[in-house]
Short mmCIF file of C-alpha atoms in Angstrom, two decimals:
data_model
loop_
_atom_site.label_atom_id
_atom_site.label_comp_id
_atom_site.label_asym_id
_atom_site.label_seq_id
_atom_site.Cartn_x
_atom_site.Cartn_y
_atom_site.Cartn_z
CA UNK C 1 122.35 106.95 73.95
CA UNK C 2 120.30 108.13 77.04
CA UNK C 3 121.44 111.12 78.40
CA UNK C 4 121.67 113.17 81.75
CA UNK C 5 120.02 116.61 80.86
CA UNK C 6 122.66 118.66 80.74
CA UNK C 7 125.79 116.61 81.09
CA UNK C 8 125.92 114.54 77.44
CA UNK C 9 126.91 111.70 79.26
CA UNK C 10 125.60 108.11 79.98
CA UNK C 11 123.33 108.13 82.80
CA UNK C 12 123.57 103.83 82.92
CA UNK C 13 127.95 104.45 82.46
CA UNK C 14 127.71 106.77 85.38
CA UNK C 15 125.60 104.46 87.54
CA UNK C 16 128.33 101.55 86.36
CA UNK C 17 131.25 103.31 86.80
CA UNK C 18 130.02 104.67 90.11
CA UNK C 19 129.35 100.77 91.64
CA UNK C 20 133.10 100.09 90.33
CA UNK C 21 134.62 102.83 92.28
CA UNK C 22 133.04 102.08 95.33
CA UNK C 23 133.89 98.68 95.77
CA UNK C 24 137.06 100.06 94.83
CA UNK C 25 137.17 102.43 97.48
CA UNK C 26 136.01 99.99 99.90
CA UNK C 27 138.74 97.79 98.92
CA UNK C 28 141.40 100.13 99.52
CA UNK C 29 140.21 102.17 102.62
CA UNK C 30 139.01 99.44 104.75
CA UNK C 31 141.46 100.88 108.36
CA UNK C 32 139.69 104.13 107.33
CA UNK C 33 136.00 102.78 107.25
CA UNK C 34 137.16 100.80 111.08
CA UNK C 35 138.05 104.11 112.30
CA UNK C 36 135.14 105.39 110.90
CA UNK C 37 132.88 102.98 112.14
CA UNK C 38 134.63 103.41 115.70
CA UNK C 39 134.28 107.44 115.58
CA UNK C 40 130.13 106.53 115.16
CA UNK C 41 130.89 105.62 119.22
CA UNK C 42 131.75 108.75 120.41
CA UNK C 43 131.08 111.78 117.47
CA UNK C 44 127.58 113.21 116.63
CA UNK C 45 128.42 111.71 112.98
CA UNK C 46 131.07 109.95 113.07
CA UNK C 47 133.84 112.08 112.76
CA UNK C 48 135.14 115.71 114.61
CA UNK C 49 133.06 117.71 112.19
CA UNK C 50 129.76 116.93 110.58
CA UNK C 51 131.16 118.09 107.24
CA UNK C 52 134.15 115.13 107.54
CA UNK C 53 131.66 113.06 106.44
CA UNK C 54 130.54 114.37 103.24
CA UNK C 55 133.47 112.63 101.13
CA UNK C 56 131.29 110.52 98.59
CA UNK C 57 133.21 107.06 99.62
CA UNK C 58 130.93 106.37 102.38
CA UNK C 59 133.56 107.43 104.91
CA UNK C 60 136.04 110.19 105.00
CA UNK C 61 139.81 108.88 104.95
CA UNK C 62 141.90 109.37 108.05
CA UNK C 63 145.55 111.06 106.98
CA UNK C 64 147.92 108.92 108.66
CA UNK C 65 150.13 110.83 110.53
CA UNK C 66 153.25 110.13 108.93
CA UNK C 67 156.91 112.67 108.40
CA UNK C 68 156.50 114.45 104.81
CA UNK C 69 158.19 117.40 103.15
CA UNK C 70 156.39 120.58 102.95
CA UNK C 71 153.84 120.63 100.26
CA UNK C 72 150.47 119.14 99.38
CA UNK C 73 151.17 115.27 99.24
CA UNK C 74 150.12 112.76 102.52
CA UNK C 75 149.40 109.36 103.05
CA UNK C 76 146.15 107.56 104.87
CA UNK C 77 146.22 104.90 107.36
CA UNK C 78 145.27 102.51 104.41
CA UNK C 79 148.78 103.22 102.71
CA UNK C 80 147.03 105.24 100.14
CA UNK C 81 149.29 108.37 98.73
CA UNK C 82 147.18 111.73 97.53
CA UNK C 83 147.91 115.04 95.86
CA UNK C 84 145.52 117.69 97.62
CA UNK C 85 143.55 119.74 95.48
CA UNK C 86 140.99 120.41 98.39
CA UNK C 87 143.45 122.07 100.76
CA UNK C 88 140.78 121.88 103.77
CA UNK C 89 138.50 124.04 101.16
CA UNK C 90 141.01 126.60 100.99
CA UNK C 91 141.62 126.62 104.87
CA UNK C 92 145.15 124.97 104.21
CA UNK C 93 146.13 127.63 101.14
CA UNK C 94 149.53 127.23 102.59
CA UNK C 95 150.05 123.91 101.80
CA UNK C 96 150.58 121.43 104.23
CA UNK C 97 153.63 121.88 107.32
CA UNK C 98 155.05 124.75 105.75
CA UNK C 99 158.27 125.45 107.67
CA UNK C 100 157.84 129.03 108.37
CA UNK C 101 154.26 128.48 110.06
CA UNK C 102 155.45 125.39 112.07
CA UNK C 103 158.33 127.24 112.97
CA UNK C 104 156.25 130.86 114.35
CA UNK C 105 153.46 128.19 116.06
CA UNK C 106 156.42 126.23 118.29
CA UNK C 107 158.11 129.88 118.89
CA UNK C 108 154.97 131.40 119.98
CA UNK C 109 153.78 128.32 122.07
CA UNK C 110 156.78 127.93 124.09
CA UNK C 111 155.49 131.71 125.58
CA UNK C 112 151.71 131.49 125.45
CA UNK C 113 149.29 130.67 122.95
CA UNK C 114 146.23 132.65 124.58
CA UNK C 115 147.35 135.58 126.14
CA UNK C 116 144.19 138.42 126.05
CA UNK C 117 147.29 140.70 125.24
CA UNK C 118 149.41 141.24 122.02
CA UNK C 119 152.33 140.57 121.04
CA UNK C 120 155.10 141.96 119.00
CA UNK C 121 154.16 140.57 116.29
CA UNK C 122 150.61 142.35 116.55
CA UNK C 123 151.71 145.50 115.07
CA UNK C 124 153.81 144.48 111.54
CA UNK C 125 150.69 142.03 110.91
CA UNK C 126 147.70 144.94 111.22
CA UNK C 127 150.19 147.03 109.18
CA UNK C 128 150.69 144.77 106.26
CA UNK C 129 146.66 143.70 106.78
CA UNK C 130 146.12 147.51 105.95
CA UNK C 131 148.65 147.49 103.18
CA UNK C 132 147.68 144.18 101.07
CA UNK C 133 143.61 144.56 101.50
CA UNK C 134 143.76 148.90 101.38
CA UNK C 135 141.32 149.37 104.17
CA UNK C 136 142.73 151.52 107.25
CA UNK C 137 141.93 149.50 110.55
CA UNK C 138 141.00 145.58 111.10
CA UNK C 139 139.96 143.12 113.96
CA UNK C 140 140.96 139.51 114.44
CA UNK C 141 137.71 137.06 115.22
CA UNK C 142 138.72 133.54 115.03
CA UNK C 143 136.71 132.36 111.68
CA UNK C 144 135.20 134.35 108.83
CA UNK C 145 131.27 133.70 109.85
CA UNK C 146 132.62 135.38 113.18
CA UNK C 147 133.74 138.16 110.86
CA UNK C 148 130.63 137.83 108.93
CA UNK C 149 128.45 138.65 111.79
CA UNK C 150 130.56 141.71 113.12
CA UNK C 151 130.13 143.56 109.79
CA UNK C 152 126.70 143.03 109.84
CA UNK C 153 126.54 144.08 113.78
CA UNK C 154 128.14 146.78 113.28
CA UNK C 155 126.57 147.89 109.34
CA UNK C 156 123.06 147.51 111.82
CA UNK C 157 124.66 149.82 114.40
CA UNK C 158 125.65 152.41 111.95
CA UNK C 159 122.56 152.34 109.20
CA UNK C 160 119.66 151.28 112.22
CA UNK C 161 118.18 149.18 109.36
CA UNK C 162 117.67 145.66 109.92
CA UNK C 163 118.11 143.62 106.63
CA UNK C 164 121.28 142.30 105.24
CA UNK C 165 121.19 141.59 101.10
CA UNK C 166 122.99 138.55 100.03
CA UNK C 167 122.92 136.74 96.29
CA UNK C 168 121.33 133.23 95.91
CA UNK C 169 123.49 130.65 95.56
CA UNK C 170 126.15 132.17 98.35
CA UNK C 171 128.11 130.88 101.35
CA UNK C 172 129.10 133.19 103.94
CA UNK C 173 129.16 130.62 106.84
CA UNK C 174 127.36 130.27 109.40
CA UNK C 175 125.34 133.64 108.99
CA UNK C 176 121.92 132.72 109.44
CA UNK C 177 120.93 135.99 107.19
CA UNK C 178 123.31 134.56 104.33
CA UNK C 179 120.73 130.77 104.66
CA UNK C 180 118.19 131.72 101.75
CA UNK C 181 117.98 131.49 98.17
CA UNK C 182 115.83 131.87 95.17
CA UNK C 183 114.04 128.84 93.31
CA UNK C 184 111.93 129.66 90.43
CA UNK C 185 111.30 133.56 92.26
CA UNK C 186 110.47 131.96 95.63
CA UNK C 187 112.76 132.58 98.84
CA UNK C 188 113.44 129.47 100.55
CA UNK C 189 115.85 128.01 103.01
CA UNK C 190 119.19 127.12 100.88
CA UNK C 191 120.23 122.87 101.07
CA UNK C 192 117.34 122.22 103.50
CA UNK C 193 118.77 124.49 106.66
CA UNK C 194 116.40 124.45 109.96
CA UNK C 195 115.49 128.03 110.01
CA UNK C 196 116.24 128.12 113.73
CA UNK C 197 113.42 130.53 114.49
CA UNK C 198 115.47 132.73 112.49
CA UNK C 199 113.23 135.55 110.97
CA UNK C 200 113.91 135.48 108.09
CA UNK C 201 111.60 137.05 105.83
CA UNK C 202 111.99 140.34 108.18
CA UNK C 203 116.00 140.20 108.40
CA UNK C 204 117.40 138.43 105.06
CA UNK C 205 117.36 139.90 101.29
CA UNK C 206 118.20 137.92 98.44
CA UNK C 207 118.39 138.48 94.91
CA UNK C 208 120.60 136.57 91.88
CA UNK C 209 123.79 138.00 91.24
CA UNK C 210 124.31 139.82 88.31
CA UNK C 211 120.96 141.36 88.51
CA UNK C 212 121.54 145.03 89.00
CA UNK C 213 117.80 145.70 88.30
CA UNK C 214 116.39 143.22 90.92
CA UNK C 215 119.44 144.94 93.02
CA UNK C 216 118.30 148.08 92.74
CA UNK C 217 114.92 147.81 93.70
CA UNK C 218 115.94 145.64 96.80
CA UNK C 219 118.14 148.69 98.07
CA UNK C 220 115.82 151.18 97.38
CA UNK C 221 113.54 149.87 99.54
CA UNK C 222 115.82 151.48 102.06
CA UNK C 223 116.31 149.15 104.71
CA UNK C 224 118.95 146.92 103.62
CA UNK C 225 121.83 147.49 106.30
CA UNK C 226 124.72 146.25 104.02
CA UNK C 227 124.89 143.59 101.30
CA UNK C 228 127.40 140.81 102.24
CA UNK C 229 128.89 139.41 98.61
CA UNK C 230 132.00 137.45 97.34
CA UNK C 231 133.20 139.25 94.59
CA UNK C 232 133.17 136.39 92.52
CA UNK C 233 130.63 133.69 93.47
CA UNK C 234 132.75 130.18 94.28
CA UNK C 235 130.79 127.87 96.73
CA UNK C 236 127.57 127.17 94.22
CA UNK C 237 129.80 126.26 91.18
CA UNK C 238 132.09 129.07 90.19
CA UNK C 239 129.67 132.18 89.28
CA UNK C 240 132.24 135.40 87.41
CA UNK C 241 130.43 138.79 87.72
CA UNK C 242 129.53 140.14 84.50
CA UNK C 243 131.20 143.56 82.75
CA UNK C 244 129.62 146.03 85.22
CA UNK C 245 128.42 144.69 87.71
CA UNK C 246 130.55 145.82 90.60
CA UNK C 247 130.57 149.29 89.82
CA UNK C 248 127.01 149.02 89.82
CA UNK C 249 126.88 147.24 93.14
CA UNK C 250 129.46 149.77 94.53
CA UNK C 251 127.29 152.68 93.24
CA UNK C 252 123.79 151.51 94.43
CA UNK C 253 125.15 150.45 97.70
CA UNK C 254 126.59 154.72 97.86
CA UNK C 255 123.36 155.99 96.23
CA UNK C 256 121.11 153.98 99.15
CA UNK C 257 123.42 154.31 102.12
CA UNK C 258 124.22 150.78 102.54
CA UNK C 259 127.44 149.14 103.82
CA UNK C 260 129.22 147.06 100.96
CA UNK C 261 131.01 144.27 102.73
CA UNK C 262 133.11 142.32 100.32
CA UNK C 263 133.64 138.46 101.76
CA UNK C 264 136.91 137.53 100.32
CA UNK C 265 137.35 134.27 102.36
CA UNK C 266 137.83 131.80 99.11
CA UNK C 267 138.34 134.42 96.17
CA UNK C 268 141.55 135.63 98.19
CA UNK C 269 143.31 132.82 95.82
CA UNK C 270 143.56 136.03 93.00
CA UNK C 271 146.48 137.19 94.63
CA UNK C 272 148.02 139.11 97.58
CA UNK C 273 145.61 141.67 98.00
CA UNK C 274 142.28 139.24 96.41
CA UNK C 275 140.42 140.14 94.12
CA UNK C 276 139.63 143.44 95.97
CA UNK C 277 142.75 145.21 95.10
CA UNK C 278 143.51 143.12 91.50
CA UNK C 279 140.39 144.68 90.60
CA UNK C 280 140.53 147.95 92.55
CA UNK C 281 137.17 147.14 94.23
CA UNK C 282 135.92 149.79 97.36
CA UNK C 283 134.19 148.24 100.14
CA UNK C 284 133.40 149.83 103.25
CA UNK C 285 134.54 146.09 105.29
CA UNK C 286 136.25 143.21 104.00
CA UNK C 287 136.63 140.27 105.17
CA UNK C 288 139.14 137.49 105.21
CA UNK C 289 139.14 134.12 106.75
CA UNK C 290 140.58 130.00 106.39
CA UNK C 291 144.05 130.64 104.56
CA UNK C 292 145.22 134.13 106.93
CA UNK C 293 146.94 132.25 109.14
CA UNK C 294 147.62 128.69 107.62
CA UNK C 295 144.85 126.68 108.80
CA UNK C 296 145.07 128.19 112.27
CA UNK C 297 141.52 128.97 112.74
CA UNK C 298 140.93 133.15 112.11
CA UNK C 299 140.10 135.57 110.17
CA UNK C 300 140.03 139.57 109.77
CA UNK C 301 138.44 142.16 109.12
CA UNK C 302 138.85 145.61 107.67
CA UNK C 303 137.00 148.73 107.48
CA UNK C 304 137.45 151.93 105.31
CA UNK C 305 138.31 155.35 107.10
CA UNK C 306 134.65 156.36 106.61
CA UNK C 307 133.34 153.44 108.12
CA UNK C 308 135.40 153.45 110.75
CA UNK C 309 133.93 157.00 111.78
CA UNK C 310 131.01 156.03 111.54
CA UNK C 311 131.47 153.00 114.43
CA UNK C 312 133.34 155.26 116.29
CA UNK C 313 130.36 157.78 117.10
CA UNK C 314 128.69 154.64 119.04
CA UNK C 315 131.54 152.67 119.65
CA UNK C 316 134.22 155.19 120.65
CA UNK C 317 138.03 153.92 119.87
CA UNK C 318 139.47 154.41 123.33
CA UNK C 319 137.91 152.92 126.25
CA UNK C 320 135.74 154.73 128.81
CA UNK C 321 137.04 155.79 132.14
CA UNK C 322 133.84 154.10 133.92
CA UNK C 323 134.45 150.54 133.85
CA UNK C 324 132.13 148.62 131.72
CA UNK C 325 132.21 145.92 129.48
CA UNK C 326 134.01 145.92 125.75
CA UNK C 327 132.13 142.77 124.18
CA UNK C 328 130.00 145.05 121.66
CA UNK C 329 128.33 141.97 120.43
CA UNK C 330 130.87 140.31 118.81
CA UNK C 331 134.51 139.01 119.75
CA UNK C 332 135.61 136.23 122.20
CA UNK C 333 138.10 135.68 124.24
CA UNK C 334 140.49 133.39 121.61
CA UNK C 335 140.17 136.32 118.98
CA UNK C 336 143.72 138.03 117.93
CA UNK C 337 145.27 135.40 120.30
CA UNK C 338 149.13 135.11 120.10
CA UNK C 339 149.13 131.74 118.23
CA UNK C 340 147.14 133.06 115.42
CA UNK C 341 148.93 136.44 115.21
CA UNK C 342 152.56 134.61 115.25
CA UNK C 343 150.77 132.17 112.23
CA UNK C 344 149.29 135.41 110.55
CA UNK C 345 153.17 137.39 110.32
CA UNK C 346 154.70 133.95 108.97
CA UNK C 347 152.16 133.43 106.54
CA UNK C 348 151.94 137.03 105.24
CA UNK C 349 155.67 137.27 105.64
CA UNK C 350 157.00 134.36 104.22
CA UNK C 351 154.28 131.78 102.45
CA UNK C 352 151.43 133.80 100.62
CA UNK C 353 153.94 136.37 99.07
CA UNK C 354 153.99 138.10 95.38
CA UNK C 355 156.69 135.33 94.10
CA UNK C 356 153.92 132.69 95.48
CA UNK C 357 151.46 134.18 94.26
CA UNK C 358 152.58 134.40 90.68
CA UNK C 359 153.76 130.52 90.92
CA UNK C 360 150.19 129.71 91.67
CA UNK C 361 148.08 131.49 89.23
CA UNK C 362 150.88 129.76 86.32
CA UNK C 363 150.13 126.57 87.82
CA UNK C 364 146.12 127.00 88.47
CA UNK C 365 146.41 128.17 84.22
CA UNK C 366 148.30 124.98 83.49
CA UNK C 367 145.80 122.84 85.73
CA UNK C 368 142.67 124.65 84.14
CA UNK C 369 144.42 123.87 80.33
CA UNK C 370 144.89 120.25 81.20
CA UNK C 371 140.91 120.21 82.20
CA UNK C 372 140.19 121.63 78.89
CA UNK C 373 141.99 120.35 76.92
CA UNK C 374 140.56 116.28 78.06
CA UNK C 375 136.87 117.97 77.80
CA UNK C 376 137.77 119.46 73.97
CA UNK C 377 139.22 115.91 72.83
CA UNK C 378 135.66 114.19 73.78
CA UNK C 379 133.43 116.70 72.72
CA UNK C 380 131.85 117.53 75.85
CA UNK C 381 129.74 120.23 76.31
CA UNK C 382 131.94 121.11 79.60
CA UNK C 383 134.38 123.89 80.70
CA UNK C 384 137.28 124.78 83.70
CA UNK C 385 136.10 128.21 85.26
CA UNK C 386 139.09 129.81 87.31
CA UNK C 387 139.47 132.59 89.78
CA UNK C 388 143.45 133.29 90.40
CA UNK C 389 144.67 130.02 92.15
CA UNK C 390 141.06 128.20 91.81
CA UNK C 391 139.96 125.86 89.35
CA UNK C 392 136.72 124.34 88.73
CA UNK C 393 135.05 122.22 86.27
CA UNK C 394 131.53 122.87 85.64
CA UNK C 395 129.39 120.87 83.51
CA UNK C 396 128.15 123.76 81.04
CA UNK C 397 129.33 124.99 78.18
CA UNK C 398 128.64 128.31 78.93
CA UNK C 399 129.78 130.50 82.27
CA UNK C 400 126.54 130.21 84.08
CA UNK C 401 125.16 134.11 84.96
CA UNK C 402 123.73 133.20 88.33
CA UNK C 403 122.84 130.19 90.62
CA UNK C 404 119.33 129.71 88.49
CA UNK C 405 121.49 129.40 85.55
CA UNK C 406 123.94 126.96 87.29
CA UNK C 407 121.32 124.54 89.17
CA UNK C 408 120.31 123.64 85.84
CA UNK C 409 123.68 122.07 85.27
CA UNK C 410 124.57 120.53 87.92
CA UNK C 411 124.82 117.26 88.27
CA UNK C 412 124.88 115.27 91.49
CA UNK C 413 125.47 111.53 90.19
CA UNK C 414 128.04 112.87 88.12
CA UNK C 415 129.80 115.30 90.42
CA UNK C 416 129.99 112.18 92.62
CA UNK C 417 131.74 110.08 90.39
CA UNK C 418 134.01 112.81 89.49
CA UNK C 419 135.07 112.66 92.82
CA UNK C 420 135.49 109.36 93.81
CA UNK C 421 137.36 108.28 90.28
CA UNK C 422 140.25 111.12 91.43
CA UNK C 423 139.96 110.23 95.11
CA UNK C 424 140.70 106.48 94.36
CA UNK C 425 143.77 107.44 92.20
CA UNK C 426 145.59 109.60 95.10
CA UNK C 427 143.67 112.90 93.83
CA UNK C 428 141.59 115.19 96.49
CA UNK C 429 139.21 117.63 95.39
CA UNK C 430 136.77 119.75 97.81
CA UNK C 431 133.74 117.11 98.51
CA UNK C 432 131.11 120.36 98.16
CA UNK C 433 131.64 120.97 94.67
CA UNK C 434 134.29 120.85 92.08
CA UNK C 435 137.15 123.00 93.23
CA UNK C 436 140.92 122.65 92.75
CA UNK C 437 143.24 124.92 94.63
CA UNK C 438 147.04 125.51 94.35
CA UNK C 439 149.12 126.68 97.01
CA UNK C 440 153.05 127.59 97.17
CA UNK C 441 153.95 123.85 97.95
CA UNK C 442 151.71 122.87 94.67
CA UNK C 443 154.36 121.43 92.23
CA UNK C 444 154.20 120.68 88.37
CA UNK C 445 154.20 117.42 88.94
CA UNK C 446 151.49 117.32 91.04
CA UNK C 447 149.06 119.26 88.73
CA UNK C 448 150.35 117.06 85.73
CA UNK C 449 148.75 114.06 87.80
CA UNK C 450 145.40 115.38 88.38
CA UNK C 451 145.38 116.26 84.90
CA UNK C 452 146.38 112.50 83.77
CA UNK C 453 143.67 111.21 86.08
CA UNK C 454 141.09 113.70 84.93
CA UNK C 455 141.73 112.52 81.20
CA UNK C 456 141.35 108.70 82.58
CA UNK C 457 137.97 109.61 84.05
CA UNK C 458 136.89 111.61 80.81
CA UNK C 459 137.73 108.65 78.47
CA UNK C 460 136.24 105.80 80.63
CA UNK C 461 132.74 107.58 81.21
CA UNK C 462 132.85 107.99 76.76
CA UNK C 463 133.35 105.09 76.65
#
């Protein structure tokens, strides 16, 4: 049979099945692809975000805005039911309307939602920040890029060198120092990015991950202000580090004087510290965004006692007698609001707890089982990768080393399809790649579903 090159599949049963499930999805989201069509009137691309319309139907479905129990299940205006997998790309880790949150949001409304001052609650929530993630002192910004760019402010203010390391292949936002990668050895911009007369050659770094040589000789160089890394690669195709390779990164970044910031913004699915305290990880800042307050836009983050010190020399704790200003580059005036701070205490509190936690890495086992499980019947040359409460399946047989290794598995066409096929049976996956998330309001059932329509979509494109 002809063959994609890495897939062992059909390229001609792809292509088929993929002009089936369109019509089909045309068939059944028609009120979505009118609102869509309407949006085009009034939105850049059609819809509130840009990235709304990346959903492979052609349009993005509109969630009809319908009463629902607390969990992970909605309805669209077309009458269509779903299970969500894609939990607004980890941004709705919660679930969806969890009681708690709803309830501290209305509470802290009915006072103020934007105060410039804090709150009661301001104090429990930097105290359990400091006792889940282990770092000593944190700041509120209102997503992770924002939190992204104060580490790297402040690693510049600290170090005085100007380049910040990342690892091809990652997502850290909208950093533009974090918009390169490496393609056959060559720095380029990553998924065709303007460059935005963004220097990049002078200010970025970027080297594969898992390469401690290529590592080391980009830090000793010496002017590497920090490296900004997920601990385990997720937004490429799921990328583990290999045996060693963050106590290497941890001591180069010491031996060279560089700030380790650790970007736990999608790996914080390992459990209620991340993966920074399941696998007793140092960084001098960490970072956490999307989930930290359930889907309230914010994010935090935390440096280490020596760190700290360090900021404090040129940015002195306590603020001067002489008036002046207190923007030090980075902030806003919505940052640490009350609204987010009242979400932060419920959802630390009350949703993303130990008990949760544990519920969600049994049911992100059973969904990553049911993957292989389908993949092992056919033969397929396939695996499910999975990081705590995230799932992914990735079209190798082998865990991929780096994102060289994993661009020469994927596979657009059939990502596509993947996606479509679940999406036309009630099943949501994030549109940017493969991933599956569970939440506390994730139930058996619901995993047992995607796992059913996984199988469906394994046997029809063998067939």
């Amino acid at each position: 049979m002809t063959e994609t090159t890495n897939t062992a599949v059909n390229a001609a049963r792809v292509e088929e099945l993929m002009r089936a499930e369109q019509a089909r999805y045309a068939a059944t989201h028609a009120r979505s692809g009118a609102l869509y069509k309407e949006g085009k009137g009034s939105w850049l691309y059609g819809a509130p975000s840009h990235w709304m319309r990346r959903w492979i139907g052609g349009w993005p479905i509109y969630v009809q805005d319908a009463p629902r129990d607390y969990g992970v299940r909605f309805s669209d205006v077309d009458g269509n039911d779903y299970v969500d997998f894609c939990l607004g790309d980890t941004g709705g880790m919660c679930g969806h309307g969890h009681p708690a949150v709803v309830e501290a949001l209305a509470r802290q409304a009915r006072v103020g939602s934007s105060l410039m001052l804090p709150t009661g609650d301001a104090q429990w929530v930097g105290d359990e920040l400091k006792r889940r993630f282990g770092l000593p002192y944190w700041n509120l910004t209102t997503s992770a890029s924002d939190a992204n760019r104060a580490c790297i402010r402040l690693a510049r203010m600290i170090t005085g060198r100007p380049r910040v390391l990342v690892f091809s292949g990652c997502y850290h936002g909208s950093v533009e120092e974090a918009h390169v990668e490496l393609s056959e050895g060559d720095v380029r911009l990553r998924n065709g990015i303007h460059p935005n007369a963004f220097p990049h050659a002078e200010l970025s770094r970027v080297v594969e991950f898992n390469d401690v040589p290529a590592l080391a000789a980009a830090l000793r160089a010496g002017d590497v202000a920090c490296v900004l890394a997920e601990p385990v690669m997720t937004n490429y195709g799921m990328i583990s580090p290999q045996p060693g390779f963050h106590e290497a990164l941890r001591r180069l970044t010491r031996e060279t004087g560089t700030v380790l910031v650790i970007d736990e913004t999608h790996t914080l699915s390992s459990g209620p510290g991340g993966y920074t305290r399941a696998h007793w990880l140092e960084p001098d800042m960490f970072v956490v965004g999307k989930a930290i307050a359930g889907g309230v836009p914010a994010a935090a983050f935390g440096l280490s006692q020596a760190t700290a010190e360090r900021v404090w020399e040129v940015l002195p704790p306590v603020p001067p007698t002489v008036r002046q200003s207190a923007h030090a580059g980075f902030g806003g005036t919505l940052a640490g609001n009350a609204l987010t701070v009242a979400a932060m205490r419920a959802v630390l509190s009350q949703v993303l707890t130990h008990e949760a936690f544990e519920r969600m890495l049994a049911l992100s086992q059973r969904l990553q089982q049911g993957v292989d499980d389908s993949i092992a019947r056919r033969g397929l040359p396939w695996h499910a990768a999975r990081v705590g409460a995230r799932v992914e399946t990735l079209f190798c047989a082998e865990e991929p080393r780096n994102a060289s290794d994993m661009r020469r598995f994927r596979d657009g066409a059939l990502e596509g399809l993947l996606h479509l096929y679940l999406m036309n049976r009630g099943v949501l996956i994030t549109p940017f790649h493969n991933m599956m998330l569970c939440c506390p309001g994730t139930a058996t059932d619901d995993v047992d579903r995607h796992n059913a329509v996984f199988d469906a979509f394994v046997g029809a494109l063998c067939a």
